[in-house]
DNA sequence: CAAGATTGAGGATTCAATCTTT
DNA sequence: AAAGATTGAATCCTCAATCTTG
């Protein structure tokens, strides 16, 4: 607690939190703008394509997609609606349990993702990576990971989509 | 470019960015939920009150408020609308230039802010500060600040509202 | 009844257009 | 015409209610 110095430490942390807010707002909006301008995909749409691409058979149940995306279930329904209208994903029924719907990546979706990859990589480079040293990145990830763990939000599969070839654990369904 | 190792470094940074996204989403939603439950204020509304409270005469032009808040001008108009309906801020005309409108904190707004302070402090403590060491906080702030500077978004006054007593520069109008 | 998914309603935000004042 | 502020339309998101299937 703040018993040591009457609030200065608390201040320091309050500002650190403000910085996190600001940084996210600035970096994210720039990256999303670059991605959208270059590929026509929002970050949310892009992440759907990433997750589907990473999944076995390039498909996922809507529910599982919602867990991965940190988005409400209805939010996922809507993102998938938009992508489906554009032909980038499709819906497929499950034979064994007719309640579930699979979202599946289409060839066009795979191509859109491939096209977006370079664009996103250079956007991240421009607005994020370029400004940090290797040590910064390592320390940042460590702190961010502590925060995720501390808030009960650390799921390995959430944080390591197939963008990484390094896949230490099997993608458990 | 990624000429060093064929992509592993790039991967590392891509994941660091994903972690930033996730951490912001998780930490922020928890803190905002706590604040909203305890004080009825959203983070955006709270920040308006903070900025007005920090300003000379407890008032700011709508335009300046928009700069500070990292929100569009119309967004500010709407937040102020909501707060005005609840009596927490008021609008005042400027005599010398009748185009400008001041948003001014009311006594009720000051009280709401005072009430919210403890709630927000403990929310930040619970979902953020508690999980980081002093060294973590220092390193995190350093990295985040580099990112802000690198993206041309570092404005001292933006990142140090009057929550801090330390006010090195005069709040230029 | 519980689980998976969708739909409807409502909130918050942004862009472009508008209005007023300089 | 330019600056300050607001408004309208559109988008995206969430919550609660609903529908279907197990």
Coordinates of C-alpha atoms (C1' of nucleotides) in Angstrom, one line a residue:
Chain A
X1 CA 0.0 0.0 0.0
X2 CA 1.0 3.6 -0.1
X3 CA 2.4 3.8 3.4
X4 CA 6.0 4.8 2.4
X5 CA 6.0 8.3 1.1
X6 CA 2.6 9.7 1.4
X7 CA 1.6 9.3 -2.3
X8 CA 4.6 9.9 -4.5
X9 CA 4.9 6.2 -5.4
X10 CA 1.2 6.1 -6.0
X11 CA 1.6 9.1 -8.3
X12 CA 4.4 7.3 -10.2
X13 CA 2.1 4.4 -10.9
X14 CA -0.8 6.5 -11.7
X15 CA 1.2 8.2 -14.4
X16 CA 2.5 4.9 -15.6
X17 CA -1.1 3.8 -16.1
X18 CA -1.9 7.1 -17.9
X19 CA 1.1 6.5 -20.1
X20 CA -0.2 3.0 -20.9
X21 CA -3.6 4.5 -21.9
X22 CA -2.0 7.2 -24.1
X23 CA 0.5 4.9 -25.7
X24 CA -2.2 2.4 -26.6
X25 CA -4.4 5.1 -28.1
X26 CA -1.7 6.6 -30.2
X27 CA 0.2 3.5 -31.3
X28 CA -2.9 1.6 -32.0
X29 CA -4.7 4.2 -34.0
X30 CA -1.7 4.7 -36.2
X31 CA -1.3 1.0 -36.8
X32 CA -4.9 0.5 -37.5
X33 CA -5.0 3.4 -39.9
X34 CA -2.1 2.0 -41.8
X35 CA -3.6 -1.4 -41.9
X36 CA -7.0 -0.1 -43.0
X37 CA -5.6 2.1 -45.7
X38 CA -3.4 -0.6 -47.1
X39 CA -5.7 -3.6 -46.8
X40 CA -9.2 -2.5 -46.0
X41 CA -9.2 -4.6 -42.9
X42 CA -9.8 -3.3 -39.4
X43 CA -7.6 -4.7 -36.6
X44 CA -10.6 -6.8 -35.4
X45 CA -11.2 -8.2 -38.8
X46 CA -7.6 -8.9 -39.3
X47 CA -7.4 -10.8 -36.1
X48 CA -10.3 -13.0 -37.1
X49 CA -8.4 -13.9 -40.2
X50 CA -5.2 -14.6 -38.2
X51 CA -7.0 -16.8 -35.7
X52 CA -8.8 -18.8 -38.4
X53 CA -5.7 -19.2 -40.4
X54 CA -3.9 -20.5 -37.3
X55 CA -6.7 -22.9 -36.4
X56 CA -6.8 -26.6 -37.5
X57 CA -8.7 -26.8 -40.8
X58 CA -8.8 -23.0 -40.8
X59 CA -12.0 -22.9 -38.9
X60 CA -13.2 -22.2 -35.4
X61 CA -16.5 -22.3 -33.5
X62 CA -17.9 -18.8 -33.0
X63 CA -17.7 -19.3 -29.3
X64 CA -14.0 -20.2 -29.3
X65 CA -13.4 -17.3 -31.6
X66 CA -15.0 -15.0 -29.1
X67 CA -12.7 -16.3 -26.4
X68 CA -9.6 -15.7 -28.5
X69 CA -10.6 -12.3 -29.7
X70 CA -11.5 -10.7 -26.4
X71 CA -14.7 -9.5 -27.9
X72 CA -18.3 -10.2 -26.9
X73 CA -20.1 -13.1 -28.6
X74 CA -22.4 -10.8 -30.4
X75 CA -19.4 -8.7 -31.5
X76 CA -17.9 -11.8 -33.1
X77 CA -21.2 -12.5 -34.9
X78 CA -21.0 -9.1 -36.4
X79 CA -17.4 -9.1 -37.4
X80 CA -18.0 -12.5 -39.1
X81 CA -21.0 -11.0 -40.8
X82 CA -19.0 -8.3 -42.3
X83 CA -16.2 -10.6 -43.4
X84 CA -18.7 -13.1 -44.8
X85 CA -20.3 -10.3 -46.9
X86 CA -16.9 -9.6 -48.4
X87 CA -16.3 -13.3 -49.0
X88 CA -13.3 -13.5 -46.7
X89 CA -14.8 -16.1 -44.3
X90 CA -17.7 -18.5 -44.6
X91 CA -20.0 -20.1 -42.1
X92 CA -20.3 -23.9 -41.9
X93 CA -22.6 -26.1 -39.8
X94 CA -21.3 -28.7 -37.5
X95 CA -22.7 -32.1 -38.2
X96 CA -22.4 -33.6 -34.7
X97 CA -23.8 -30.7 -32.8
X98 CA -26.2 -28.6 -34.8
X99 CA -26.0 -25.7 -32.4
X100 CA -22.5 -24.8 -33.3
X101 CA -21.4 -22.7 -36.3
X102 CA -17.9 -22.7 -37.6
X103 CA -16.4 -19.7 -39.1
X104 CA -14.0 -20.8 -41.8
X105 CA -11.4 -18.9 -43.7
X106 CA -11.9 -18.8 -47.5
X107 CA -9.2 -18.7 -50.1
X108 CA -10.0 -15.0 -50.6
X109 CA -9.6 -14.6 -46.8
X110 CA -6.2 -16.3 -46.9
X111 CA -5.1 -14.0 -49.7
X112 CA -6.3 -10.9 -47.9
X113 CA -4.4 -12.0 -44.8
X114 CA -1.2 -12.7 -46.8
X115 CA -1.5 -9.3 -48.4
X116 CA -2.1 -7.6 -45.1
X117 CA 0.9 -9.2 -43.4
X118 CA 3.6 -7.0 -45.0
X119 CA 1.5 -3.9 -44.5
X120 CA 0.9 -4.7 -40.8
X121 CA 4.5 -5.6 -40.2
X122 CA 5.7 -2.3 -41.6
X123 CA 3.1 -0.4 -39.7
X124 CA 4.2 -2.1 -36.5
X125 CA 7.7 -1.4 -37.3
X126 CA 7.0 2.3 -38.0
X127 CA 4.9 3.1 -35.0
X128 CA 6.2 0.6 -32.4
X129 CA 9.2 -1.6 -32.9
X130 CA 11.4 1.1 -34.3
X131 CA 11.3 3.1 -31.1
X132 CA 12.4 0.3 -28.8
X133 CA 15.6 -1.5 -28.1
X134 CA 15.8 -5.2 -27.7
X135 CA 16.1 -4.8 -24.0
X136 CA 13.1 -2.5 -24.0
X137 CA 11.1 -5.1 -25.8
X138 CA 12.1 -7.8 -23.4
X139 CA 11.3 -5.8 -20.3
X140 CA 8.1 -4.5 -21.8
X141 CA 6.8 -8.0 -22.6
X142 CA 7.8 -9.2 -19.1
X143 CA 5.8 -6.4 -17.5
X144 CA 2.8 -6.7 -19.7
X145 CA 2.8 -10.4 -19.2
X146 CA 2.9 -9.9 -15.4
X147 CA -0.1 -7.7 -15.8
X148 CA -2.0 -10.2 -17.8
X149 CA -1.2 -13.0 -15.4
X150 CA -2.1 -10.9 -12.4
X151 CA -5.5 -10.2 -14.0
X152 CA -6.1 -13.8 -14.8
X153 CA -6.0 -13.2 -18.5
X154 CA -2.9 -15.1 -19.5
X155 CA -3.8 -17.8 -22.0
X156 CA -0.9 -19.0 -24.0
X157 CA -2.9 -19.6 -27.1
X158 CA -4.3 -16.1 -26.9
X159 CA -1.0 -14.4 -27.0
X160 CA 0.7 -16.5 -29.6
X161 CA -1.2 -16.9 -32.7
X162 CA 0.3 -18.7 -35.6
X163 CA 2.1 -15.6 -36.7
X164 CA 5.0 -17.2 -34.8
X165 CA 6.4 -20.3 -36.4
X166 CA 7.7 -21.1 -32.9
X167 CA 4.9 -23.1 -31.6
X168 CA 6.1 -24.7 -28.3
X169 CA 2.7 -26.1 -27.3
X170 CA 0.3 -28.0 -29.5
X171 CA -2.7 -25.9 -30.4
X172 CA -5.1 -27.7 -28.1
X173 CA -8.7 -27.6 -29.2
Chain B
X1 CA 14.3 -4.2 -42.0
X2 CA 14.4 -7.8 -40.9
X3 CA 17.8 -8.6 -42.2
X4 CA 19.3 -10.1 -39.0
X5 CA 17.7 -13.4 -38.3
X6 CA 15.0 -14.0 -40.9
X7 CA 12.1 -12.9 -38.7
X8 CA 12.6 -14.0 -35.2
X9 CA 13.3 -10.5 -34.0
X10 CA 10.3 -9.3 -35.9
X11 CA 8.2 -12.0 -34.2
X12 CA 9.4 -10.9 -30.8
X13 CA 8.2 -7.4 -31.5
X14 CA 5.0 -8.4 -33.1
X15 CA 4.2 -10.4 -29.9
X16 CA 5.2 -7.5 -27.8
X17 CA 2.7 -5.4 -29.6
X18 CA 0.0 -8.0 -29.3
X19 CA 0.7 -8.1 -25.6
X20 CA 0.3 -4.3 -25.4
X21 CA -3.1 -4.7 -27.1
X22 CA -4.2 -7.4 -24.8
X23 CA -2.9 -5.8 -21.6
X24 CA -4.6 -2.5 -22.4
X25 CA -7.9 -4.3 -23.1
X26 CA -7.9 -6.3 -19.9
X27 CA -6.5 -3.8 -17.5
X28 CA -8.5 -0.9 -18.9
X29 CA -11.8 -2.7 -18.9
X30 CA -11.3 -3.8 -15.3
X31 CA -10.4 -0.4 -14.1
X32 CA -13.2 1.3 -16.0
X33 CA -15.7 -1.2 -14.7
X34 CA -14.5 -0.5 -11.1
X35 CA -14.7 3.2 -11.7
X36 CA -18.1 3.1 -13.3
X37 CA -19.5 0.8 -10.6
X38 CA -18.2 3.0 -7.8
X39 CA -18.7 6.5 -9.2
X40 CA -21.0 6.3 -12.2
X41 CA -18.3 7.9 -14.3
X42 CA -16.7 6.5 -17.4
X43 CA -13.0 6.9 -17.9
X44 CA -13.6 9.6 -20.5
X45 CA -16.0 11.5 -18.3
X46 CA -13.6 11.2 -15.4
X47 CA -10.7 12.6 -17.4
X48 CA -12.8 15.6 -18.4
X49 CA -13.3 16.3 -14.7
X50 CA -9.6 15.8 -14.0
X51 CA -8.5 18.2 -16.8
X52 CA -11.0 20.9 -15.8
X53 CA -10.1 20.6 -12.2
X54 CA -6.4 21.0 -13.1
X55 CA -7.1 24.1 -15.3
X56 CA -6.9 27.7 -14.2
X57 CA -10.4 28.8 -13.1
X58 CA -11.5 25.1 -13.5
X59 CA -12.4 25.8 -17.1
X60 CA -11.1 25.0 -20.5
X61 CA -12.1 25.8 -24.1
X62 CA -13.7 22.9 -25.9
X63 CA -10.9 22.9 -28.4
X64 CA -8.2 22.7 -25.7
X65 CA -10.1 20.0 -24.0
X66 CA -10.1 18.0 -27.2
X67 CA -6.4 18.3 -27.5
X68 CA -5.8 17.1 -24.0
X69 CA -8.3 14.2 -24.2
X70 CA -7.0 12.6 -27.3
X71 CA -10.6 12.6 -28.5
X72 CA -12.2 14.2 -31.5
X73 CA -13.9 17.6 -31.2
X74 CA -17.3 16.2 -31.7
X75 CA -16.5 13.5 -29.1
X76 CA -15.7 16.2 -26.6
X77 CA -19.0 18.0 -27.4
X78 CA -20.8 14.8 -26.6
X79 CA -19.0 14.0 -23.4
X80 CA -19.5 17.5 -22.1
X81 CA -23.2 17.2 -23.1
X82 CA -23.6 14.1 -20.9
X83 CA -21.7 15.7 -18.0
X84 CA -23.7 18.9 -18.3
X85 CA -27.0 17.0 -18.2
X86 CA -25.8 15.5 -14.9
X87 CA -24.8 18.9 -13.6
X88 CA -21.1 18.0 -13.2
X89 CA -19.9 20.6 -15.7
X90 CA -21.4 23.8 -17.2
X91 CA -20.9 25.7 -20.4
X92 CA -19.8 29.4 -20.3
X93 CA -19.4 31.8 -23.1
X94 CA -16.2 33.7 -23.7
X95 CA -16.7 37.5 -23.7
X96 CA -13.8 38.4 -25.9
X97 CA -14.4 35.8 -28.6
X98 CA -17.9 34.7 -28.9
X99 CA -17.0 31.6 -30.9
X100 CA -15.4 29.9 -28.0
X101 CA -17.2 28.0 -25.3
X102 CA -15.7 27.1 -22.0
X103 CA -16.5 23.9 -20.2
X104 CA -16.3 24.6 -16.5
X105 CA -16.3 22.3 -13.6
X106 CA -19.2 22.8 -11.2
X107 CA -19.2 22.2 -7.4
X108 CA -21.0 18.9 -8.0
X109 CA -18.4 18.0 -10.6
X110 CA -15.6 18.7 -8.1
X111 CA -17.3 16.5 -5.5
X112 CA -17.8 13.7 -8.0
X113 CA -14.1 13.9 -8.8
X114 CA -13.1 13.8 -5.2
X115 CA -15.4 10.8 -4.6
X116 CA -14.0 9.1 -7.6
X117 CA -10.4 9.5 -6.7
X118 CA -10.2 6.9 -4.0
X119 CA -12.1 4.5 -6.1
X120 CA -9.9 4.9 -9.1
X121 CA -6.7 4.7 -7.0
X122 CA -7.7 1.4 -5.6
X123 CA -8.9 0.1 -9.0
X124 CA -5.5 1.0 -10.5
X125 CA -3.8 -0.6 -7.5
X126 CA -5.8 -3.7 -7.9
X127 CA -5.5 -4.3 -11.6
X128 CA -2.2 -2.5 -12.4
X129 CA 0.2 -1.3 -9.8
X130 CA 0.0 -4.4 -7.6
X131 CA 1.5 -6.6 -10.3
X132 CA 4.6 -4.5 -11.0
X133 CA 7.8 -3.8 -9.1
X134 CA 9.3 -0.3 -8.8
X135 CA 11.8 -1.2 -11.5
X136 CA 9.1 -2.6 -13.7
X137 CA 7.2 0.7 -13.4
X138 CA 10.3 2.8 -14.2
X139 CA 11.2 0.7 -17.2
X140 CA 7.6 0.6 -18.5
X141 CA 7.2 4.3 -18.3
X142 CA 10.5 4.8 -20.1
X143 CA 9.5 2.5 -22.9
X144 CA 6.0 3.9 -23.2
X145 CA 7.4 7.4 -23.2
X146 CA 9.8 6.5 -26.0
X147 CA 6.8 5.2 -28.0
X148 CA 4.9 8.4 -27.4
X149 CA 7.9 10.6 -28.4
X150 CA 8.6 8.5 -31.4
X151 CA 5.0 9.0 -32.6
X152 CA 5.1 12.7 -32.0
X153 CA 2.5 12.5 -29.2
X154 CA 4.5 13.5 -26.2
X155 CA 3.1 16.6 -24.8
X156 CA 4.1 17.2 -21.2
X157 CA 0.8 18.7 -20.2
X158 CA -1.1 15.8 -21.6
X159 CA 0.7 13.2 -19.6
X160 CA 0.8 15.1 -16.3
X161 CA -2.6 16.3 -15.2
X162 CA -2.9 17.9 -11.9
X163 CA -3.1 14.6 -10.2
X164 CA 0.6 15.4 -9.8
X165 CA 1.5 18.4 -7.7
X166 CA 4.7 18.6 -9.7
X167 CA 3.9 21.1 -12.4
X168 CA 7.2 22.1 -14.0
X169 CA 5.8 24.2 -16.8
X170 CA 3.2 26.9 -16.7
X171 CA -0.1 25.8 -18.2
X172 CA 0.0 27.9 -21.2
X173 CA -3.4 28.9 -22.5
Chain C
dC1 C1' -33.2 -26.2 -18.3
dA2 C1' -28.3 -25.2 -20.3
dA3 C1' -25.3 -24.1 -24.3
dG4 C1' -24.4 -21.9 -28.9
dA5 C1' -25.5 -18.4 -31.7
dT6 C1' -28.1 -14.5 -33.4
dT7 C1' -31.0 -10.3 -33.2
dG8 C1' -32.7 -5.7 -31.4
dA9 C1' -31.9 -1.7 -28.9
dG10 C1' -29.0 1.6 -27.2
dG11 C1' -24.4 3.9 -26.2
dA12 C1' -20.1 6.0 -27.7
dT13 C1' -17.2 7.5 -31.2
dT14 C1' -15.9 9.5 -35.7
dC15 C1' -16.3 12.0 -40.3
dA16 C1' -18.4 15.4 -43.0
dA17 C1' -21.5 19.1 -43.2
dT18 C1' -23.3 23.2 -41.0
dC19 C1' -23.7 27.4 -38.3
dT20 C1' -21.7 31.4 -36.0
dT21 C1' -18.2 34.6 -35.3
dT22 C1' -13.7 36.7 -36.5
Chain D
dA1 C1' -12.3 32.5 -46.0
dA2 C1' -10.8 30.5 -41.4
dA3 C1' -11.6 29.1 -36.6
dG4 C1' -14.6 27.3 -32.9
dA5 C1' -18.2 24.5 -31.9
dT6 C1' -22.2 21.6 -32.9
dT7 C1' -25.2 18.3 -35.4
dG8 C1' -26.5 14.2 -38.4
dA9 C1' -25.4 10.0 -40.3
dA10 C1' -22.9 5.9 -40.0
dT11 C1' -20.0 2.5 -37.6
dC12 C1' -18.8 -0.5 -34.1
dC13 C1' -19.5 -2.4 -29.8
dT14 C1' -22.2 -4.3 -25.7
dC15 C1' -26.2 -6.0 -23.0
dA16 C1' -30.4 -8.4 -22.7
dA17 C1' -33.8 -11.1 -25.0
dT18 C1' -34.7 -14.8 -28.3
dC19 C1' -34.3 -18.9 -31.0
dT20 C1' -32.7 -23.5 -31.8
dT21 C1' -30.6 -27.6 -30.3
dG22 C1' -28.8 -30.9 -26.7

